Amino acid sequence: MFYTPIRIVGYENLRNVVSADNASISIVGKAVVGGISGVVAQVIASPADLVKVRMQADGQRVSQGLQPWYSGPFDALNKIVCAEGFQGLWKGVFPNIQRAFLVNMGELACYDHAKQFVIRSRIADDNVYAHTLASIISGLAATSLSCPADVVKTRMMNQAAKKERKVLYNSSYDCLVKTVKVEGIRALWKGFFPTWARLGPWQFVFWVSYEKFRTFAGLSSF
C-alpha cells in the first residue's frame, strides 16, 4: 500500500527530472533513479516490513510447540515499540534499503530499458507483448540483484533486540561476512528459485496490468 506507489511514482518523476526524453537516459542513469526511488519507499514502509518478518518468524515457534510472541500485526507493532522503542520499528532499515536499492535498480530500470529496447528493435510494439518480455527480464534481474541483500535483510530483521537474546550480527556487513565465511558464497543466493517464482509472476501481473490501467486512465505508457 505504501511501498509500491511511492517507488513507481517516484521513479517516473525522478526520471522526468533527469530528462524529458526517456530514450536518452542510459541504463546506468535509470538504475540510479530506480535505486533512489526504492530507498525512499522502503524507509517509509520499513516498520510494516519488520512486523511482517517478525510474524513470519513466529511460525517457527508455533511449529516447535511454543507460544507465539505476537497475536496479530497490531500486537506485534505495540510489543516492538514497548521492547525496543519507537526507533525499533526501523530495525534492519539499512540492509532493508540496500535490498530496496538493488531490487528496484533491477526491477524498474531493467523493465524500463528492456521495454524501450524491444520497441526500438521492432520486436514488438508498445503493447502487451513488449510489456510481457520486459517484465520477464525485469524479474530475472531483480531476483539476481536482490537475493544477497534479501538474505542479509531477513537475518538482521529477525534479530530481536532483547536482553535475553544474543545478537548474532552487529551490522549488515558483519552479517554478510559471517554468512559467506560459515556457509559459503552460494548462501547469499539461498532461496533464488522460490524468490524468482514469487517475483516472476508478480512482475508479469503488475507491469501488464499497470500498463493497461495507464491506458484506461488516458496516461502515456510507463
PDB file of C-alpha atoms in Angstrom:
ATOM      1  CA  MET A   1       0.000   0.000   0.000  1.00  0.00           C
ATOM      2  CA  PHE A   2       2.883   2.398   0.754  1.00  0.00           C
ATOM      3  CA  TYR A   3       5.952   0.879  -0.853  1.00  0.00           C
ATOM      4  CA  THR A   4       4.831   0.279  -4.437  1.00  0.00           C
ATOM      5  CA  PRO A   5       3.033   3.581  -5.178  1.00  0.00           C
ATOM      6  CA  ILE A   6       5.921   5.621  -3.758  1.00  0.00           C
ATOM      7  CA  ARG A   7       8.626   3.806  -5.704  1.00  0.00           C
ATOM      8  CA  ILE A   8       6.714   3.669  -9.008  1.00  0.00           C
ATOM      9  CA  VAL A   9       5.558   7.292  -8.968  1.00  0.00           C
ATOM     10  CA  GLY A  10       8.908   8.379  -7.530  1.00  0.00           C
ATOM     11  CA  TYR A  11      10.824   6.629 -10.313  1.00  0.00           C
ATOM     12  CA  GLU A  12       8.751   8.201 -13.065  1.00  0.00           C
ATOM     13  CA  ASN A  13       9.050  11.703 -11.608  1.00  0.00           C
ATOM     14  CA  LEU A  14      12.793  11.392 -10.954  1.00  0.00           C
ATOM     15  CA  ARG A  15      13.270  10.041 -14.475  1.00  0.00           C
ATOM     16  CA  ASN A  16      11.463  13.073 -15.886  1.00  0.00           C
ATOM     17  CA  VAL A  17      13.690  15.359 -13.817  1.00  0.00           C
ATOM     18  CA  VAL A  18      16.784  13.733 -15.325  1.00  0.00           C
ATOM     19  CA  SER A  19      15.427  14.003 -18.874  1.00  0.00           C
ATOM     20  CA  ALA A  20      12.074  14.524 -20.537  1.00  0.00           C
ATOM     21  CA  ASP A  21      13.186  12.091 -23.241  1.00  0.00           C
ATOM     22  CA  ASN A  22      13.167   8.605 -21.722  1.00  0.00           C
ATOM     23  CA  ALA A  23      15.099   7.110 -24.642  1.00  0.00           C
ATOM     24  CA  SER A  24      18.059   9.407 -23.981  1.00  0.00           C
ATOM     25  CA  ILE A  25      18.657   8.134 -20.436  1.00  0.00           C
ATOM     26  CA  SER A  26      21.272   5.389 -20.113  1.00  0.00           C
ATOM     27  CA  ILE A  27      20.695   2.148 -18.237  1.00  0.00           C
ATOM     28  CA  VAL A  28      23.084   3.415 -15.537  1.00  0.00           C
ATOM     29  CA  GLY A  29      21.048   6.601 -15.083  1.00  0.00           C
ATOM     30  CA  LYS A  30      17.834   4.603 -14.850  1.00  0.00           C
ATOM     31  CA  ALA A  31      19.454   2.217 -12.377  1.00  0.00           C
ATOM     32  CA  VAL A  32      20.404   5.092 -10.064  1.00  0.00           C
ATOM     33  CA  VAL A  33      16.931   6.643 -10.344  1.00  0.00           C
ATOM     34  CA  GLY A  34      15.323   3.263  -9.640  1.00  0.00           C
ATOM     35  CA  GLY A  35      17.562   2.670  -6.645  1.00  0.00           C
ATOM     36  CA  ILE A  36      16.841   6.082  -5.108  1.00  0.00           C
ATOM     37  CA  SER A  37      13.078   5.739  -5.519  1.00  0.00           C
ATOM     38  CA  GLY A  38      13.247   2.298  -3.931  1.00  0.00           C
ATOM     39  CA  VAL A  39      15.243   3.569  -0.951  1.00  0.00           C
ATOM     40  CA  VAL A  40      12.761   6.381  -0.221  1.00  0.00           C
ATOM     41  CA  ALA A  41       9.810   3.994  -0.440  1.00  0.00           C
ATOM     42  CA  GLN A  42      11.475   1.375   1.764  1.00  0.00           C
ATOM     43  CA  VAL A  43      12.364   3.822   4.534  1.00  0.00           C
ATOM     44  CA  ILE A  44       8.678   4.759   4.794  1.00  0.00           C
ATOM     45  CA  ALA A  45       7.439   1.148   4.590  1.00  0.00           C
ATOM     46  CA  SER A  46      10.147  -0.425   6.789  1.00  0.00           C
ATOM     47  CA  PRO A  47       8.031  -0.695  10.000  1.00  0.00           C
ATOM     48  CA  ALA A  48       5.370  -2.729   8.161  1.00  0.00           C
ATOM     49  CA  ASP A  49       8.097  -4.934   6.689  1.00  0.00           C
ATOM     50  CA  LEU A  50       9.580  -5.530  10.144  1.00  0.00           C
ATOM     51  CA  VAL A  51       6.207  -6.617  11.550  1.00  0.00           C
ATOM     52  CA  LYS A  52       5.739  -8.988   8.610  1.00  0.00           C
ATOM     53  CA  VAL A  53       9.173 -10.609   9.089  1.00  0.00           C
ATOM     54  CA  ARG A  54       8.731 -10.969  12.867  1.00  0.00           C
ATOM     55  CA  MET A  55       5.294 -12.568  12.471  1.00  0.00           C
ATOM     56  CA  GLN A  56       6.612 -14.962   9.819  1.00  0.00           C
ATOM     57  CA  ALA A  57       9.422 -15.965  12.180  1.00  0.00           C
ATOM     58  CA  ASP A  58       6.756 -16.627  14.827  1.00  0.00           C
ATOM     59  CA  GLY A  59       5.644 -19.606  12.776  1.00  0.00           C
ATOM     60  CA  GLN A  60       8.844 -21.427  13.743  1.00  0.00           C
ATOM     61  CA  ARG A  61       7.946 -21.101  17.429  1.00  0.00           C
ATOM     62  CA  VAL A  62       4.462 -22.478  16.816  1.00  0.00           C
ATOM     63  CA  SER A  63       5.877 -25.453  14.884  1.00  0.00           C
ATOM     64  CA  GLN A  64       8.080 -26.193  17.930  1.00  0.00           C
ATOM     65  CA  GLY A  65       5.062 -26.176  20.236  1.00  0.00           C
ATOM     66  CA  LEU A  66       5.961 -22.804  21.777  1.00  0.00           C
ATOM     67  CA  GLN A  67       3.651 -19.881  22.430  1.00  0.00           C
ATOM     68  CA  PRO A  68       3.861 -17.258  19.650  1.00  0.00           C
ATOM     69  CA  TRP A  69       5.166 -13.824  20.635  1.00  0.00           C
ATOM     70  CA  TYR A  70       2.519 -11.929  18.674  1.00  0.00           C
ATOM     71  CA  SER A  71      -1.225 -12.440  18.342  1.00  0.00           C
ATOM     72  CA  GLY A  72      -1.559 -10.120  15.352  1.00  0.00           C
ATOM     73  CA  PRO A  73       0.084  -7.232  13.446  1.00  0.00           C
ATOM     74  CA  PHE A  74      -1.069  -4.516  15.865  1.00  0.00           C
ATOM     75  CA  ASP A  75       0.042  -6.585  18.850  1.00  0.00           C
ATOM     76  CA  ALA A  76       3.435  -7.047  17.151  1.00  0.00           C
ATOM     77  CA  LEU A  77       3.662  -3.315  16.486  1.00  0.00           C
ATOM     78  CA  ASN A  78       2.856  -2.496  20.114  1.00  0.00           C
ATOM     79  CA  LYS A  79       5.281  -5.069  21.580  1.00  0.00           C
ATOM     80  CA  ILE A  80       8.139  -3.972  19.308  1.00  0.00           C
ATOM     81  CA  VAL A  81       7.685  -0.330  20.360  1.00  0.00           C
ATOM     82  CA  CYS A  82       7.454  -1.281  24.072  1.00  0.00           C
ATOM     83  CA  ALA A  83      10.507  -3.572  23.988  1.00  0.00           C
ATOM     84  CA  GLU A  84      12.756  -1.715  21.549  1.00  0.00           C
ATOM     85  CA  GLY A  85      11.435   1.839  21.454  1.00  0.00           C
ATOM     86  CA  PHE A  86       9.902   3.733  18.528  1.00  0.00           C
ATOM     87  CA  GLN A  87      13.203   3.555  16.674  1.00  0.00           C
ATOM     88  CA  GLY A  88      12.943  -0.239  16.931  1.00  0.00           C
ATOM     89  CA  LEU A  89      10.401  -0.121  14.103  1.00  0.00           C
ATOM     90  CA  TRP A  90      13.285   0.739  11.806  1.00  0.00           C
ATOM     91  CA  LYS A  91      15.491  -2.129  12.994  1.00  0.00           C
ATOM     92  CA  GLY A  92      17.237  -3.571   9.969  1.00  0.00           C
ATOM     93  CA  VAL A  93      16.447  -0.498   7.889  1.00  0.00           C
ATOM     94  CA  PHE A  94      19.965  -0.326   6.417  1.00  0.00           C
ATOM     95  CA  PRO A  95      20.006  -3.867   4.981  1.00  0.00           C
ATOM     96  CA  ASN A  96      16.406  -3.175   4.026  1.00  0.00           C
ATOM     97  CA  ILE A  97      17.251  -0.109   1.951  1.00  0.00           C
ATOM     98  CA  GLN A  98      20.287  -1.873   0.476  1.00  0.00           C
ATOM     99  CA  ARG A  99      17.925  -4.560  -0.781  1.00  0.00           C
ATOM    100  CA  ALA A 100      15.413  -1.944  -1.957  1.00  0.00           C
ATOM    101  CA  PHE A 101      18.109  -0.129  -3.928  1.00  0.00           C
ATOM    102  CA  LEU A 102      19.193  -3.343  -5.665  1.00  0.00           C
ATOM    103  CA  VAL A 103      15.746  -4.790  -6.336  1.00  0.00           C
ATOM    104  CA  ASN A 104      14.397  -1.517  -7.748  1.00  0.00           C
ATOM    105  CA  MET A 105      17.554  -0.993  -9.750  1.00  0.00           C
ATOM    106  CA  GLY A 106      16.891  -4.397 -11.294  1.00  0.00           C
ATOM    107  CA  GLU A 107      13.126  -4.151 -11.495  1.00  0.00           C
ATOM    108  CA  LEU A 108      12.325  -0.589 -12.540  1.00  0.00           C
ATOM    109  CA  ALA A 109      15.401   0.241 -14.595  1.00  0.00           C
ATOM    110  CA  CYS A 110      15.512  -3.141 -16.362  1.00  0.00           C
ATOM    111  CA  TYR A 111      11.805  -3.113 -17.166  1.00  0.00           C
ATOM    112  CA  ASP A 112      12.006   0.444 -18.482  1.00  0.00           C
ATOM    113  CA  HIS A 113      15.144  -0.159 -20.535  1.00  0.00           C
ATOM    114  CA  ALA A 114      14.099  -3.615 -21.770  1.00  0.00           C
ATOM    115  CA  LYS A 115      10.741  -2.292 -22.966  1.00  0.00           C
ATOM    116  CA  GLN A 116      12.427   0.549 -24.850  1.00  0.00           C
ATOM    117  CA  PHE A 117      14.852  -1.951 -26.426  1.00  0.00           C
ATOM    118  CA  VAL A 118      12.026  -4.278 -27.521  1.00  0.00           C
ATOM    119  CA  ILE A 119      10.122  -1.379 -29.095  1.00  0.00           C
ATOM    120  CA  ARG A 120      13.182   0.196 -30.777  1.00  0.00           C
ATOM    121  CA  SER A 121      14.283  -3.178 -32.144  1.00  0.00           C
ATOM    122  CA  ARG A 122      10.772  -3.685 -33.546  1.00  0.00           C
ATOM    123  CA  ILE A 123      10.440  -6.999 -31.748  1.00  0.00           C
ATOM    124  CA  ALA A 124       7.018  -5.763 -30.640  1.00  0.00           C
ATOM    125  CA  ASP A 125       5.073  -2.527 -30.486  1.00  0.00           C
ATOM    126  CA  ASP A 126       4.242  -0.828 -27.191  1.00  0.00           C
ATOM    127  CA  ASN A 127       1.683  -3.484 -26.301  1.00  0.00           C
ATOM    128  CA  VAL A 128       1.139  -6.493 -24.048  1.00  0.00           C
ATOM    129  CA  TYR A 129       3.864  -8.496 -25.841  1.00  0.00           C
ATOM    130  CA  ALA A 130       6.534  -5.858 -25.205  1.00  0.00           C
ATOM    131  CA  HIS A 131       5.346  -5.496 -21.599  1.00  0.00           C
ATOM    132  CA  THR A 132       5.496  -9.276 -21.079  1.00  0.00           C
ATOM    133  CA  LEU A 133       9.042  -9.612 -22.452  1.00  0.00           C
ATOM    134  CA  ALA A 134      10.243  -6.644 -20.409  1.00  0.00           C
ATOM    135  CA  SER A 135       8.620  -7.991 -17.234  1.00  0.00           C
ATOM    136  CA  ILE A 136      10.376 -11.375 -17.642  1.00  0.00           C
ATOM    137  CA  ILE A 137      13.770  -9.670 -17.987  1.00  0.00           C
ATOM    138  CA  SER A 138      12.922  -7.406 -15.056  1.00  0.00           C
ATOM    139  CA  GLY A 139      12.026 -10.365 -12.830  1.00  0.00           C
ATOM    140  CA  LEU A 140      15.307 -12.165 -13.520  1.00  0.00           C
ATOM    141  CA  ALA A 141      17.386  -9.037 -12.941  1.00  0.00           C
ATOM    142  CA  ALA A 142      15.557  -8.093  -9.740  1.00  0.00           C
ATOM    143  CA  THR A 143      15.919 -11.599  -8.292  1.00  0.00           C
ATOM    144  CA  SER A 144      19.618 -11.881  -9.140  1.00  0.00           C
ATOM    145  CA  LEU A 145      20.455  -8.497  -7.637  1.00  0.00           C
ATOM    146  CA  SER A 146      18.220  -8.658  -4.575  1.00  0.00           C
ATOM    147  CA  CYS A 147      18.886 -12.196  -3.294  1.00  0.00           C
ATOM    148  CA  PRO A 148      22.125 -11.437  -1.353  1.00  0.00           C
ATOM    149  CA  ALA A 149      20.604  -8.329   0.216  1.00  0.00           C
ATOM    150  CA  ASP A 150      17.403 -10.234   0.956  1.00  0.00           C
ATOM    151  CA  VAL A 151      19.299 -12.923   2.876  1.00  0.00           C
ATOM    152  CA  VAL A 152      21.121 -10.283   4.941  1.00  0.00           C
ATOM    153  CA  LYS A 153      17.956  -8.217   5.474  1.00  0.00           C
ATOM    154  CA  THR A 154      15.900 -11.165   6.733  1.00  0.00           C
ATOM    155  CA  ARG A 155      18.615 -12.330   9.133  1.00  0.00           C
ATOM    156  CA  MET A 156      19.105  -8.840  10.519  1.00  0.00           C
ATOM    157  CA  MET A 157      15.390  -8.161  10.968  1.00  0.00           C
ATOM    158  CA  ASN A 158      14.826 -11.484  12.718  1.00  0.00           C
ATOM    159  CA  GLN A 159      17.138 -10.367  15.499  1.00  0.00           C
ATOM    160  CA  ALA A 160      15.007  -9.104  18.325  1.00  0.00           C
ATOM    161  CA  ALA A 161      16.915  -6.561  20.383  1.00  0.00           C
ATOM    162  CA  LYS A 162      16.072  -8.090  23.752  1.00  0.00           C
ATOM    163  CA  LYS A 163      18.417  -8.554  26.661  1.00  0.00           C
ATOM    164  CA  GLU A 164      17.786 -12.292  26.952  1.00  0.00           C
ATOM    165  CA  ARG A 165      18.655 -12.880  23.289  1.00  0.00           C
ATOM    166  CA  LYS A 166      22.185 -12.719  21.971  1.00  0.00           C
ATOM    167  CA  VAL A 167      22.642 -10.568  18.895  1.00  0.00           C
ATOM    168  CA  LEU A 168      24.479 -12.627  16.283  1.00  0.00           C
ATOM    169  CA  TYR A 169      25.167  -9.853  13.754  1.00  0.00           C
ATOM    170  CA  ASN A 170      26.389  -6.359  14.625  1.00  0.00           C
ATOM    171  CA  SER A 171      25.728  -4.872  11.178  1.00  0.00           C
ATOM    172  CA  SER A 172      24.664  -5.863   7.683  1.00  0.00           C
ATOM    173  CA  TYR A 173      28.327  -6.062   6.668  1.00  0.00           C
ATOM    174  CA  ASP A 174      29.051  -8.318   9.664  1.00  0.00           C
ATOM    175  CA  CYS A 175      26.101 -10.496   8.652  1.00  0.00           C
ATOM    176  CA  LEU A 176      27.372 -10.655   5.061  1.00  0.00           C
ATOM    177  CA  VAL A 177      30.894 -11.663   6.116  1.00  0.00           C
ATOM    178  CA  LYS A 178      29.735 -14.273   8.642  1.00  0.00           C
ATOM    179  CA  THR A 179      27.256 -15.793   6.199  1.00  0.00           C
ATOM    180  CA  VAL A 180      29.898 -16.204   3.479  1.00  0.00           C
ATOM    181  CA  LYS A 181      32.519 -17.431   5.968  1.00  0.00           C
ATOM    182  CA  VAL A 182      30.271 -20.056   7.561  1.00  0.00           C
ATOM    183  CA  GLU A 183      28.054 -21.109   4.650  1.00  0.00           C
ATOM    184  CA  GLY A 184      29.990 -20.105   1.532  1.00  0.00           C
ATOM    185  CA  ILE A 185      29.304 -17.534  -1.193  1.00  0.00           C
ATOM    186  CA  ARG A 186      26.361 -19.522  -2.574  1.00  0.00           C
ATOM    187  CA  ALA A 187      24.482 -18.948   0.682  1.00  0.00           C
ATOM    188  CA  LEU A 188      23.839 -15.379  -0.494  1.00  0.00           C
ATOM    189  CA  TRP A 189      21.587 -16.778  -3.204  1.00  0.00           C
ATOM    190  CA  LYS A 190      19.677 -19.108  -0.918  1.00  0.00           C
ATOM    191  CA  GLY A 191      16.052 -19.141  -1.974  1.00  0.00           C
ATOM    192  CA  PHE A 192      16.814 -17.862  -5.501  1.00  0.00           C
ATOM    193  CA  PHE A 193      14.248 -20.065  -7.240  1.00  0.00           C
ATOM    194  CA  PRO A 194      11.449 -19.513  -4.691  1.00  0.00           C
ATOM    195  CA  THR A 195      12.194 -15.781  -4.901  1.00  0.00           C
ATOM    196  CA  TRP A 196      12.094 -15.890  -8.694  1.00  0.00           C
ATOM    197  CA  ALA A 197       8.907 -17.990  -8.543  1.00  0.00           C
ATOM    198  CA  ARG A 198       7.377 -15.164  -6.492  1.00  0.00           C
ATOM    199  CA  LEU A 199       8.894 -12.173  -8.289  1.00  0.00           C
ATOM    200  CA  GLY A 200       8.490 -13.514 -11.831  1.00  0.00           C
ATOM    201  CA  PRO A 201       4.686 -13.867 -11.864  1.00  0.00           C
ATOM    202  CA  TRP A 202       4.363 -10.721  -9.747  1.00  0.00           C
ATOM    203  CA  GLN A 203       6.373  -8.710 -12.277  1.00  0.00           C
ATOM    204  CA  PHE A 204       4.261 -10.032 -15.145  1.00  0.00           C
ATOM    205  CA  VAL A 205       0.911  -9.361 -13.479  1.00  0.00           C
ATOM    206  CA  PHE A 206       1.954  -5.969 -12.132  1.00  0.00           C
ATOM    207  CA  TRP A 207       3.545  -4.487 -15.249  1.00  0.00           C
ATOM    208  CA  VAL A 208       0.991  -5.775 -17.759  1.00  0.00           C
ATOM    209  CA  SER A 209      -1.961  -4.675 -15.613  1.00  0.00           C
ATOM    210  CA  TYR A 210      -0.290  -1.371 -14.672  1.00  0.00           C
ATOM    211  CA  GLU A 211       0.305  -0.502 -18.321  1.00  0.00           C
ATOM    212  CA  LYS A 212      -3.343  -1.354 -19.097  1.00  0.00           C
ATOM    213  CA  PHE A 213      -4.604   0.793 -16.234  1.00  0.00           C
ATOM    214  CA  ARG A 214      -2.488   3.690 -17.520  1.00  0.00           C
ATOM    215  CA  THR A 215      -4.069   3.266 -20.955  1.00  0.00           C
ATOM    216  CA  PHE A 216      -7.584   3.213 -19.468  1.00  0.00           C
ATOM    217  CA  ALA A 217      -6.748   6.355 -17.471  1.00  0.00           C
ATOM    218  CA  GLY A 218      -5.554   8.140 -20.599  1.00  0.00           C
ATOM    219  CA  LEU A 219      -1.920   8.253 -19.452  1.00  0.00           C
ATOM    220  CA  SER A 220       1.116   7.561 -21.612  1.00  0.00           C
ATOM    221  CA  SER A 221       2.960   4.244 -21.396  1.00  0.00           C
ATOM    222  CA  PHE A 222       5.383   3.854 -18.467  1.00  0.00           C
TER     223      PHE A 222
END
